[in-house]
Amino acid sequence: KDRNPGESEFLQATWEVFDSLQPVFEQHPEYVEEGILERISEPERFITFRVTWEDDNGNVHVNRGYRVQFNSTLGPFKGGLRFHPSLTGSVVKFLGFEQIFKNALTGLPIGGGKGGSDFDPKGKSDREIMRFCQSFMTELSRHIGPDIDVPAGDIGVGKREIGYLFGQYKRLRNAFEAGVFTGKNPDNGGSLIRKEATGYGTVYFVEEMLKEQGLSFAGSNVIVSGSGNVSIYAMEKATEFGAKVIACSDSEGYIYDPDGIDVETVKQLKEVERKRIYHYLEHHPNARFGNDKSEIWTIPCDIALPCATQNEIGRESAEALVDNGLKALGEGANMPCNDEAVRVLTHNQVLFAPAKAANAGGVAVSAMEMSQNSMRYSWTAEEVDAKLHQVMKTIYKNCMETAGKYGSPGNLIVGANIAGFKKVADAMLDHGLS
Ligand code: NDP
């Protein structure tokens, strides 16, 4: 707390991990003796920089850019870039810290990092987005590289932004280093299924968790918050698995469709037209709109997949979900449930899939994109999807086995935290003090 004053999100994320690790320290005093906790919670490097850009009317704007290179024990720093006005140093650090363990859980050779800017892409023209991305990359390019640090997308950063960022990196380096970025357009060095991977992966993970209890997506009512990259593909896969997705949202409200959300309409509105979610009603008059987005959690459902942003479910929303008979919750977003909400859900026997495990599919396919770039070869969509499905099953099994081994059978939060931590901590011991 004293070292990171005012960094509430970062402190929340570190506390949540450290709280689970007590049984590990009892069995492995060497982690304490070698200062692993102090070292793992201090970024290797934290860069902030000025991003100056000009809008279409010739006005000058200044934003702040960030990159936290948190831990490179297992491989190059790896984690997305977020463009959102709410981005702060604390949020970047919480995301980067979580990323270390998530990446370790994938079993692939990637370290943890994260970055972005407090720039708001909403309402900006394509040219403004391009100028911002070029200015941002002019500084970031000094710090990244295919074997150093490999960014990707996150909130507000999709295929378009990655195209502009990569284009500027290529100009500055005078080299085509495809492996410096993941989430690229598949026509242009990207991996098939990367766009779908986080949402699909979350559903694959939750399906494993449900299966163990004799449950399934088939025949269940599902609520998915957000209507961005993760949400859209979580809705798509849940629907494919036989569920009925009845509600989704954006930052201005939620829609409820008793007939089941038509994912193609959401894709058209959000991915193509970049419109607000309430326009869905123009295509589906049976649906209704509510402008209080947290109200989405008061709609009865069997499975909840929060896929929008951090701390979107607090105690009251969790209680409403429990009262309405919620059976399972899978975190598609990073830290969407605050501490109190997690306590309410788990004390009421709701099956709980934590973000670091449940949403690791995106970064897993990013690592597969790096492999394909190195080989200068592309796998088919079916090949990538099959590998993603296998990775999610393996993460689930690993978390369950670890939870059992450390005295918390069935607790995936404990399992994910310990399994991710141990993999990184053991490698840090191998590498000596640094
Ligand atoms: P996007 O920007 O594509 O989508 C975010 C969506 O959430 C948008 O529809 C946005 O609405 C909505 N939203 C934002 N705040 C709220 C809120 N308070 N209530 C309801 N809706 C809200 O981002 P992603 O889908 O990429 O990321 C979503 C989450 O998943 C983040 O936590 C991210 O860190 C995490 N994640 C993403 C990965 C990826 O591969 N993309 C990988 C792993 C985790 P609006 O359009 O109005 O802003």
mmCIF file of C-alpha atoms in Angstrom, residues 94-423:
data_model
loop_
_atom_site.group_PDB
_atom_site.id
_atom_site.type_symbol
_atom_site.label_atom_id
_atom_site.label_comp_id
_atom_site.label_asym_id
_atom_site.label_seq_id
_atom_site.Cartn_x
_atom_site.Cartn_y
_atom_site.Cartn_z
ATOM 1 C CA PHE A 94 -3.525 -4.248 -12.402
ATOM 2 C CA LEU A 95 -3.993 -5.516 -15.951
ATOM 3 C CA GLY A 96 -0.266 -6.173 -16.392
ATOM 4 C CA PHE A 97 -0.044 -8.010 -13.071
ATOM 5 C CA GLU A 98 -2.996 -10.264 -13.935
ATOM 6 C CA GLN A 99 -1.487 -10.880 -17.347
ATOM 7 C CA ILE A 100 1.650 -12.484 -15.849
ATOM 8 C CA PHE A 101 -0.354 -15.330 -14.318
ATOM 9 C CA LYS A 102 -2.847 -15.645 -17.155
ATOM 10 C CA ASN A 103 -0.039 -16.019 -19.655
ATOM 11 C CA ALA A 104 1.686 -18.577 -17.428
ATOM 12 C CA LEU A 105 -1.534 -20.619 -17.303
ATOM 13 C CA THR A 106 -1.617 -20.950 -21.096
ATOM 14 C CA GLY A 107 1.600 -22.985 -20.865
ATOM 15 C CA LEU A 108 3.022 -20.882 -23.730
ATOM 16 C CA PRO A 109 6.342 -18.966 -23.560
ATOM 17 C CA ILE A 110 5.090 -15.425 -22.870
ATOM 18 C CA GLY A 111 5.759 -12.918 -20.097
ATOM 19 C CA GLY A 112 3.287 -10.298 -18.831
ATOM 20 C CA GLY A 113 2.729 -6.691 -19.883
ATOM 21 C CA LYS A 114 -0.021 -4.208 -20.688
ATOM 22 C CA GLY A 115 -0.403 -0.658 -21.949
ATOM 23 C CA GLY A 116 -2.534 1.914 -23.664
ATOM 24 C CA SER A 117 -3.662 5.493 -23.364
ATOM 25 C CA ASP A 118 -6.374 7.691 -21.860
ATOM 26 C CA PHE A 119 -7.302 8.585 -25.470
ATOM 27 C CA ASP A 120 -11.027 8.144 -26.248
ATOM 28 C CA PRO A 121 -11.533 6.663 -29.735
ATOM 29 C CA LYS A 122 -15.294 7.292 -29.611
ATOM 30 C CA GLY A 123 -16.494 9.887 -32.101
ATOM 31 C CA LYS A 124 -13.061 10.255 -33.751
ATOM 32 C CA SER A 125 -12.656 10.028 -37.514
ATOM 33 C CA ASP A 126 -10.500 7.306 -39.093
ATOM 34 C CA ARG A 127 -7.824 9.932 -39.842
ATOM 35 C CA GLU A 128 -7.794 11.113 -36.226
ATOM 36 C CA ILE A 129 -7.435 7.519 -35.017
ATOM 37 C CA MET A 130 -4.589 7.053 -37.507
ATOM 38 C CA ARG A 131 -2.744 10.200 -36.413
ATOM 39 C CA PHE A 132 -3.138 9.253 -32.765
ATOM 40 C CA CYS A 133 -1.869 5.694 -33.390
ATOM 41 C CA GLN A 134 1.129 7.005 -35.351
ATOM 42 C CA SER A 135 2.083 9.416 -32.579
ATOM 43 C CA PHE A 136 1.600 6.729 -29.891
ATOM 44 C CA MET A 137 3.754 4.245 -31.806
ATOM 45 C CA THR A 138 6.518 6.791 -32.477
ATOM 46 C CA GLU A 139 7.388 6.543 -28.784
ATOM 47 C CA LEU A 140 6.293 2.964 -28.072
ATOM 48 C CA SER A 141 8.422 1.590 -30.912
ATOM 49 C CA ARG A 142 11.590 2.254 -28.874
ATOM 50 C CA HIS A 143 10.462 -0.236 -26.263
ATOM 51 C CA ILE A 144 8.927 -3.180 -28.156
ATOM 52 C CA GLY A 145 10.034 -5.904 -30.584
ATOM 53 C CA PRO A 146 9.201 -9.519 -31.475
ATOM 54 C CA ASP A 147 11.636 -10.844 -28.828
ATOM 55 C CA ILE A 148 11.179 -7.983 -26.344
ATOM 56 C CA ASP A 149 7.547 -6.982 -25.934
ATOM 57 C CA VAL A 150 4.602 -7.931 -28.143
ATOM 58 C CA PRO A 151 1.426 -5.825 -27.678
ATOM 59 C CA ALA A 152 -2.098 -6.712 -28.871
ATOM 60 C CA GLY A 153 -5.602 -5.186 -28.647
ATOM 61 C CA ASP A 154 -7.901 -4.623 -25.683
ATOM 62 C CA ILE A 155 -10.759 -2.176 -25.037
ATOM 63 C CA GLY A 156 -10.833 0.408 -27.837
ATOM 64 C CA VAL A 157 -8.038 -1.275 -29.805
ATOM 65 C CA GLY A 158 -9.131 -3.613 -32.588
ATOM 66 C CA LYS A 159 -8.005 -4.568 -36.070
ATOM 67 C CA ARG A 160 -8.121 -0.966 -37.366
ATOM 68 C CA GLU A 161 -5.932 0.461 -34.593
ATOM 69 C CA ILE A 162 -3.507 -2.467 -34.771
ATOM 70 C CA GLY A 163 -3.176 -1.891 -38.526
ATOM 71 C CA TYR A 164 -2.214 1.761 -37.998
ATOM 72 C CA LEU A 165 0.117 0.942 -35.093
ATOM 73 C CA PHE A 166 1.849 -1.825 -37.015
ATOM 74 C CA GLY A 167 2.148 0.356 -40.147
ATOM 75 C CA GLN A 168 3.927 3.069 -38.164
ATOM 76 C CA TYR A 169 6.212 0.544 -36.431
ATOM 77 C CA LYS A 170 7.193 -0.862 -39.847
ATOM 78 C CA ARG A 171 8.058 2.627 -41.150
ATOM 79 C CA LEU A 172 10.166 3.467 -38.112
ATOM 80 C CA ARG A 173 12.089 0.175 -38.128
ATOM 81 C CA ASN A 174 12.367 -0.203 -41.880
ATOM 82 C CA ALA A 175 11.657 -3.889 -41.354
ATOM 83 C CA PHE A 176 8.637 -6.163 -41.606
ATOM 84 C CA GLU A 177 8.633 -7.694 -38.132
ATOM 85 C CA ALA A 178 5.180 -9.302 -38.152
ATOM 86 C CA GLY A 179 5.752 -10.859 -34.728
ATOM 87 C CA VAL A 180 5.841 -7.485 -32.950
ATOM 88 C CA PHE A 181 2.044 -7.327 -32.744
ATOM 89 C CA THR A 182 -0.768 -9.830 -32.444
ATOM 90 C CA GLY A 183 -4.411 -9.375 -33.355
ATOM 91 C CA LYS A 184 -3.434 -8.290 -36.861
ATOM 92 C CA ASN A 185 -5.842 -8.640 -39.775
ATOM 93 C CA PRO A 186 -5.647 -12.306 -40.956
ATOM 94 C CA ASP A 187 -5.097 -11.007 -44.516
ATOM 95 C CA ASN A 188 -2.031 -9.271 -43.183
ATOM 96 C CA GLY A 189 -0.103 -11.605 -40.905
ATOM 97 C CA GLY A 190 -2.821 -12.130 -38.279
ATOM 98 C CA SER A 191 -4.099 -15.477 -37.009
ATOM 99 C CA LEU A 192 -7.516 -16.823 -37.876
ATOM 100 C CA ILE A 193 -9.726 -17.153 -34.752
ATOM 101 C CA ARG A 194 -7.754 -14.472 -32.808
ATOM 102 C CA LYS A 195 -10.754 -12.146 -32.951
ATOM 103 C CA GLU A 196 -13.031 -14.893 -31.636
ATOM 104 C CA ALA A 197 -10.541 -16.430 -29.194
ATOM 105 C CA THR A 198 -11.272 -14.686 -25.882
ATOM 106 C CA GLY A 199 -15.051 -15.065 -26.152
ATOM 107 C CA TYR A 200 -14.920 -18.625 -27.489
ATOM 108 C CA GLY A 201 -12.292 -19.563 -24.903
ATOM 109 C CA THR A 202 -14.417 -18.235 -22.034
ATOM 110 C CA VAL A 203 -17.337 -20.386 -23.167
ATOM 111 C CA TYR A 204 -15.073 -23.455 -23.611
ATOM 112 C CA PHE A 205 -13.750 -22.979 -20.076
ATOM 113 C CA VAL A 206 -17.203 -22.459 -18.532
ATOM 114 C CA GLU A 207 -18.541 -25.505 -20.396
ATOM 115 C CA GLU A 208 -15.837 -27.651 -18.722
ATOM 116 C CA MET A 209 -16.834 -26.239 -15.327
ATOM 117 C CA LEU A 210 -20.540 -26.907 -15.978
ATOM 118 C CA LYS A 211 -19.887 -30.420 -17.308
ATOM 119 C CA GLU A 212 -18.259 -31.450 -14.046
ATOM 120 C CA GLN A 213 -21.564 -30.673 -12.256
ATOM 121 C CA GLY A 214 -23.749 -32.333 -14.887
ATOM 122 C CA LEU A 215 -24.777 -28.937 -16.320
ATOM 123 C CA SER A 216 -24.351 -27.388 -19.766
ATOM 124 C CA PHE A 217 -24.907 -24.270 -21.871
ATOM 125 C CA ALA A 218 -27.556 -26.204 -23.810
ATOM 126 C CA GLY A 219 -30.990 -25.014 -22.748
ATOM 127 C CA SER A 220 -29.636 -22.316 -20.396
ATOM 128 C CA ASN A 221 -30.485 -18.614 -20.351
ATOM 129 C CA VAL A 222 -27.324 -16.530 -20.536
ATOM 130 C CA ILE A 223 -26.526 -12.838 -19.980
ATOM 131 C CA VAL A 224 -23.379 -11.374 -21.507
ATOM 132 C CA SER A 225 -22.427 -7.793 -20.649
ATOM 133 C CA GLY A 226 -20.732 -5.525 -23.189
ATOM 134 C CA SER A 227 -21.045 -5.857 -26.955
ATOM 135 C CA GLY A 228 -17.395 -5.603 -27.929
ATOM 136 C CA ASN A 229 -14.840 -8.116 -29.064
ATOM 137 C CA VAL A 230 -15.069 -10.517 -26.110
ATOM 138 C CA SER A 231 -18.857 -10.259 -25.678
ATOM 139 C CA ILE A 232 -19.797 -10.826 -29.314
ATOM 140 C CA TYR A 233 -17.857 -14.078 -29.613
ATOM 141 C CA ALA A 234 -18.918 -15.310 -26.174
ATOM 142 C CA MET A 235 -22.519 -14.803 -27.330
ATOM 143 C CA GLU A 236 -21.803 -16.547 -30.620
ATOM 144 C CA LYS A 237 -20.265 -19.663 -29.017
ATOM 145 C CA ALA A 238 -22.825 -19.863 -26.186
ATOM 146 C CA THR A 239 -25.600 -19.765 -28.804
ATOM 147 C CA GLU A 240 -23.807 -22.432 -30.853
ATOM 148 C CA PHE A 241 -23.691 -24.591 -27.685
ATOM 149 C CA GLY A 242 -27.494 -24.395 -27.441
ATOM 150 C CA ALA A 243 -27.901 -21.535 -24.949
ATOM 151 C CA LYS A 244 -30.274 -18.599 -25.342
ATOM 152 C CA VAL A 245 -28.455 -15.292 -24.786
ATOM 153 C CA ILE A 246 -31.162 -12.921 -23.571
ATOM 154 C CA ALA A 247 -29.275 -9.677 -22.843
ATOM 155 C CA CYS A 248 -26.120 -7.697 -23.612
ATOM 156 C CA SER A 249 -25.040 -4.070 -23.146
ATOM 157 C CA ASP A 250 -22.683 -1.226 -23.931
ATOM 158 C CA SER A 251 -21.534 1.717 -21.848
ATOM 159 C CA GLU A 252 -24.873 3.504 -22.411
ATOM 160 C CA GLY A 253 -27.316 0.746 -21.454
ATOM 161 C CA TYR A 254 -28.498 -2.799 -22.030
ATOM 162 C CA ILE A 255 -30.876 -4.641 -24.340
ATOM 163 C CA TYR A 256 -33.082 -7.563 -23.374
ATOM 164 C CA ASP A 257 -34.451 -9.780 -26.132
ATOM 165 C CA PRO A 258 -36.806 -12.535 -24.941
ATOM 166 C CA ASP A 259 -36.413 -14.247 -28.346
ATOM 167 C CA GLY A 260 -32.640 -14.523 -27.866
ATOM 168 C CA ILE A 261 -30.089 -11.921 -28.984
ATOM 169 C CA ASP A 262 -29.406 -12.028 -32.709
ATOM 170 C CA VAL A 263 -25.601 -11.947 -32.725
ATOM 171 C CA GLU A 264 -25.392 -11.034 -36.424
ATOM 172 C CA THR A 265 -27.324 -7.806 -35.741
ATOM 173 C CA VAL A 266 -24.963 -6.952 -32.872
ATOM 174 C CA LYS A 267 -21.943 -7.621 -35.124
ATOM 175 C CA GLN A 268 -23.355 -5.362 -37.849
ATOM 176 C CA LEU A 269 -24.103 -2.548 -35.372
ATOM 177 C CA LYS A 270 -20.869 -2.752 -33.398
ATOM 178 C CA GLU A 271 -18.215 -4.043 -35.794
ATOM 179 C CA VAL A 272 -19.404 -2.429 -39.031
ATOM 180 C CA GLU A 273 -21.560 0.602 -38.249
ATOM 181 C CA ARG A 274 -19.957 1.441 -34.843
ATOM 182 C CA LYS A 275 -23.388 2.363 -33.445
ATOM 183 C CA ARG A 276 -24.857 2.270 -29.921
ATOM 184 C CA ILE A 277 -26.521 -0.959 -28.771
ATOM 185 C CA TYR A 278 -30.024 0.600 -28.518
ATOM 186 C CA HIS A 279 -30.173 0.650 -32.341
ATOM 187 C CA TYR A 280 -30.788 -3.120 -31.994
ATOM 188 C CA LEU A 281 -34.429 -2.288 -31.253
ATOM 189 C CA GLU A 282 -34.852 -0.920 -34.795
ATOM 190 C CA HIS A 283 -34.226 -4.463 -36.085
ATOM 191 C CA HIS A 284 -35.892 -6.439 -33.272
ATOM 192 C CA PRO A 285 -38.982 -4.635 -31.980
ATOM 193 C CA ASN A 286 -39.655 -7.358 -29.375
ATOM 194 C CA ALA A 287 -36.489 -6.359 -27.537
ATOM 195 C CA ARG A 288 -36.378 -3.608 -24.906
ATOM 196 C CA PHE A 289 -33.693 -1.134 -23.826
ATOM 197 C CA GLY A 290 -32.719 0.064 -20.357
ATOM 198 C CA ASN A 291 -30.286 2.924 -19.830
ATOM 199 C CA ASP A 292 -29.090 1.751 -16.393
ATOM 200 C CA LYS A 293 -26.479 -0.779 -17.520
ATOM 201 C CA SER A 294 -26.062 -2.409 -14.094
ATOM 202 C CA GLU A 295 -29.761 -3.363 -14.245
ATOM 203 C CA ILE A 296 -28.770 -6.080 -16.717
ATOM 204 C CA TRP A 297 -27.836 -8.255 -13.708
ATOM 205 C CA THR A 298 -31.382 -8.099 -12.302
ATOM 206 C CA ILE A 299 -32.712 -10.156 -15.229
ATOM 207 C CA PRO A 300 -33.058 -13.827 -14.205
ATOM 208 C CA CYS A 301 -30.516 -16.112 -15.907
ATOM 209 C CA ASP A 302 -28.673 -19.422 -15.390
ATOM 210 C CA ILE A 303 -25.232 -18.293 -16.546
ATOM 211 C CA ALA A 304 -23.675 -14.801 -16.427
ATOM 212 C CA LEU A 305 -20.677 -13.842 -18.556
ATOM 213 C CA PRO A 306 -19.487 -10.313 -17.659
ATOM 214 C CA CYS A 307 -17.410 -9.319 -20.701
ATOM 215 C CA ALA A 308 -17.272 -5.499 -20.494
ATOM 216 C CA THR A 309 -14.872 -4.044 -17.925
ATOM 217 C CA GLN A 310 -13.428 -4.167 -14.388
ATOM 218 C CA ASN A 311 -15.667 -3.959 -11.292
ATOM 219 C CA GLU A 312 -18.901 -4.006 -13.282
ATOM 220 C CA ILE A 313 -20.491 -6.425 -10.764
ATOM 221 C CA GLY A 314 -20.624 -5.293 -7.138
ATOM 222 C CA ARG A 315 -22.364 -6.766 -4.117
ATOM 223 C CA GLU A 316 -25.891 -5.673 -5.083
ATOM 224 C CA SER A 317 -25.700 -7.077 -8.599
ATOM 225 C CA ALA A 318 -24.227 -10.328 -7.261
ATOM 226 C CA GLU A 319 -27.067 -10.634 -4.744
ATOM 227 C CA ALA A 320 -29.659 -10.037 -7.456
ATOM 228 C CA LEU A 321 -28.069 -12.734 -9.612
ATOM 229 C CA VAL A 322 -28.060 -15.215 -6.711
ATOM 230 C CA ASP A 323 -31.690 -14.417 -5.764
ATOM 231 C CA ASN A 324 -32.696 -15.118 -9.355
ATOM 232 C CA GLY A 325 -31.114 -18.587 -9.328
ATOM 233 C CA LEU A 326 -27.741 -18.018 -11.065
ATOM 234 C CA LYS A 327 -25.835 -21.299 -11.431
ATOM 235 C CA ALA A 328 -22.513 -20.198 -12.925
ATOM 236 C CA LEU A 329 -20.480 -17.089 -13.741
ATOM 237 C CA GLY A 330 -17.518 -16.858 -16.101
ATOM 238 C CA GLU A 331 -15.370 -13.726 -16.162
ATOM 239 C CA GLY A 332 -14.761 -12.796 -19.823
ATOM 240 C CA ALA A 333 -13.551 -9.310 -18.853
ATOM 241 C CA ASN A 334 -10.620 -8.704 -16.493
ATOM 242 C CA MET A 335 -11.708 -8.440 -12.821
ATOM 243 C CA PRO A 336 -15.382 -7.686 -13.651
ATOM 244 C CA CYS A 337 -16.485 -8.819 -10.165
ATOM 245 C CA ASN A 338 -15.250 -6.854 -7.176
ATOM 246 C CA ASP A 339 -14.183 -8.629 -3.938
ATOM 247 C CA GLU A 340 -17.604 -8.387 -2.339
ATOM 248 C CA ALA A 341 -19.328 -9.768 -5.406
ATOM 249 C CA VAL A 342 -16.935 -12.735 -5.531
ATOM 250 C CA ARG A 343 -17.664 -13.450 -1.875
ATOM 251 C CA VAL A 344 -21.454 -13.317 -2.394
ATOM 252 C CA LEU A 345 -21.282 -15.606 -5.432
ATOM 253 C CA THR A 346 -18.927 -18.210 -4.019
ATOM 254 C CA HIS A 347 -20.689 -18.333 -0.611
ATOM 255 C CA ASN A 348 -23.895 -19.097 -2.465
ATOM 256 C CA GLN A 349 -22.397 -22.034 -4.377
ATOM 257 C CA VAL A 350 -22.387 -20.268 -7.745
ATOM 258 C CA LEU A 351 -19.773 -21.960 -9.957
ATOM 259 C CA PHE A 352 -17.124 -19.284 -10.536
ATOM 260 C CA ALA A 353 -14.623 -19.146 -13.424
ATOM 261 C CA PRO A 354 -12.012 -16.417 -12.707
ATOM 262 C CA ALA A 355 -10.754 -14.147 -15.478
ATOM 263 C CA LYS A 356 -7.105 -15.196 -15.471
ATOM 264 C CA ALA A 357 -8.148 -18.694 -16.448
ATOM 265 C CA ALA A 358 -11.448 -18.139 -18.248
ATOM 266 C CA ASN A 359 -10.334 -15.350 -20.594
ATOM 267 C CA ALA A 360 -6.843 -16.688 -21.326
ATOM 268 C CA GLY A 361 -7.949 -17.917 -24.768
ATOM 269 C CA GLY A 362 -7.198 -14.577 -26.410
ATOM 270 C CA VAL A 363 -3.595 -14.443 -25.353
ATOM 271 C CA ALA A 364 -3.186 -18.158 -26.085
ATOM 272 C CA VAL A 365 -4.152 -17.575 -29.716
ATOM 273 C CA SER A 366 -1.938 -14.478 -29.727
ATOM 274 C CA ALA A 367 0.972 -16.755 -28.828
ATOM 275 C CA MET A 368 -0.132 -19.050 -31.688
ATOM 276 C CA GLU A 369 -0.086 -15.982 -33.977
ATOM 277 C CA MET A 370 3.543 -15.394 -32.913
ATOM 278 C CA SER A 371 4.370 -19.016 -33.789
ATOM 279 C CA GLN A 372 2.710 -18.720 -37.207
ATOM 280 C CA ASN A 373 4.568 -15.459 -37.886
ATOM 281 C CA SER A 374 7.900 -17.093 -36.973
ATOM 282 C CA MET A 375 7.170 -20.015 -39.281
ATOM 283 C CA ARG A 376 5.800 -17.675 -42.000
ATOM 284 C CA TYR A 377 2.906 -20.094 -42.230
ATOM 285 C CA SER A 378 -0.822 -19.966 -41.362
ATOM 286 C CA TRP A 379 -2.969 -22.555 -39.688
ATOM 287 C CA THR A 380 -6.608 -22.971 -40.759
ATOM 288 C CA ALA A 381 -9.442 -21.657 -38.590
ATOM 289 C CA GLU A 382 -10.302 -25.247 -37.625
ATOM 290 C CA GLU A 383 -6.721 -25.963 -36.560
ATOM 291 C CA VAL A 384 -6.493 -22.824 -34.387
ATOM 292 C CA ASP A 385 -9.936 -23.396 -32.876
ATOM 293 C CA ALA A 386 -9.064 -27.004 -31.983
ATOM 294 C CA LYS A 387 -5.795 -25.863 -30.331
ATOM 295 C CA LEU A 388 -7.689 -23.114 -28.433
ATOM 296 C CA HIS A 389 -10.272 -25.612 -27.197
ATOM 297 C CA GLN A 390 -7.501 -27.930 -25.991
ATOM 298 C CA VAL A 391 -5.660 -25.089 -24.212
ATOM 299 C CA MET A 392 -8.851 -24.113 -22.337
ATOM 300 C CA LYS A 393 -9.478 -27.722 -21.277
ATOM 301 C CA THR A 394 -5.886 -28.025 -20.081
ATOM 302 C CA ILE A 395 -6.093 -24.770 -18.093
ATOM 303 C CA TYR A 396 -9.298 -25.989 -16.456
ATOM 304 C CA LYS A 397 -7.733 -29.323 -15.508
ATOM 305 C CA ASN A 398 -4.589 -27.641 -14.194
ATOM 306 C CA CYS A 399 -6.595 -25.191 -12.034
ATOM 307 C CA MET A 400 -8.778 -27.969 -10.607
ATOM 308 C CA GLU A 401 -5.809 -30.227 -9.812
ATOM 309 C CA THR A 402 -3.860 -27.368 -8.210
ATOM 310 C CA ALA A 403 -6.842 -26.298 -6.092
ATOM 311 C CA GLY A 404 -7.190 -29.860 -4.811
ATOM 312 C CA LYS A 405 -3.478 -30.202 -4.119
ATOM 313 C CA TYR A 406 -3.419 -27.035 -1.991
ATOM 314 C CA GLY A 407 -6.492 -27.815 0.109
ATOM 315 C CA SER A 408 -9.290 -25.972 -1.755
ATOM 316 C CA PRO A 409 -10.918 -28.613 -3.958
ATOM 317 C CA GLY A 410 -13.147 -27.142 -6.678
ATOM 318 C CA ASN A 411 -12.031 -23.551 -6.014
ATOM 319 C CA LEU A 412 -10.899 -22.302 -9.424
ATOM 320 C CA ILE A 413 -9.843 -18.893 -8.043
ATOM 321 C CA VAL A 414 -7.298 -20.515 -5.751
ATOM 322 C CA GLY A 415 -6.324 -23.047 -8.437
ATOM 323 C CA ALA A 416 -5.689 -20.379 -11.093
ATOM 324 C CA ASN A 417 -3.750 -18.081 -8.768
ATOM 325 C CA ILE A 418 -1.502 -20.826 -7.423
ATOM 326 C CA ALA A 419 -0.899 -22.617 -10.743
ATOM 327 C CA GLY A 420 -0.023 -19.337 -12.514
ATOM 328 C CA PHE A 421 2.121 -18.070 -9.642
ATOM 329 C CA LYS A 422 4.101 -21.300 -9.187
ATOM 330 C CA LYS A 423 5.062 -21.515 -12.835
#
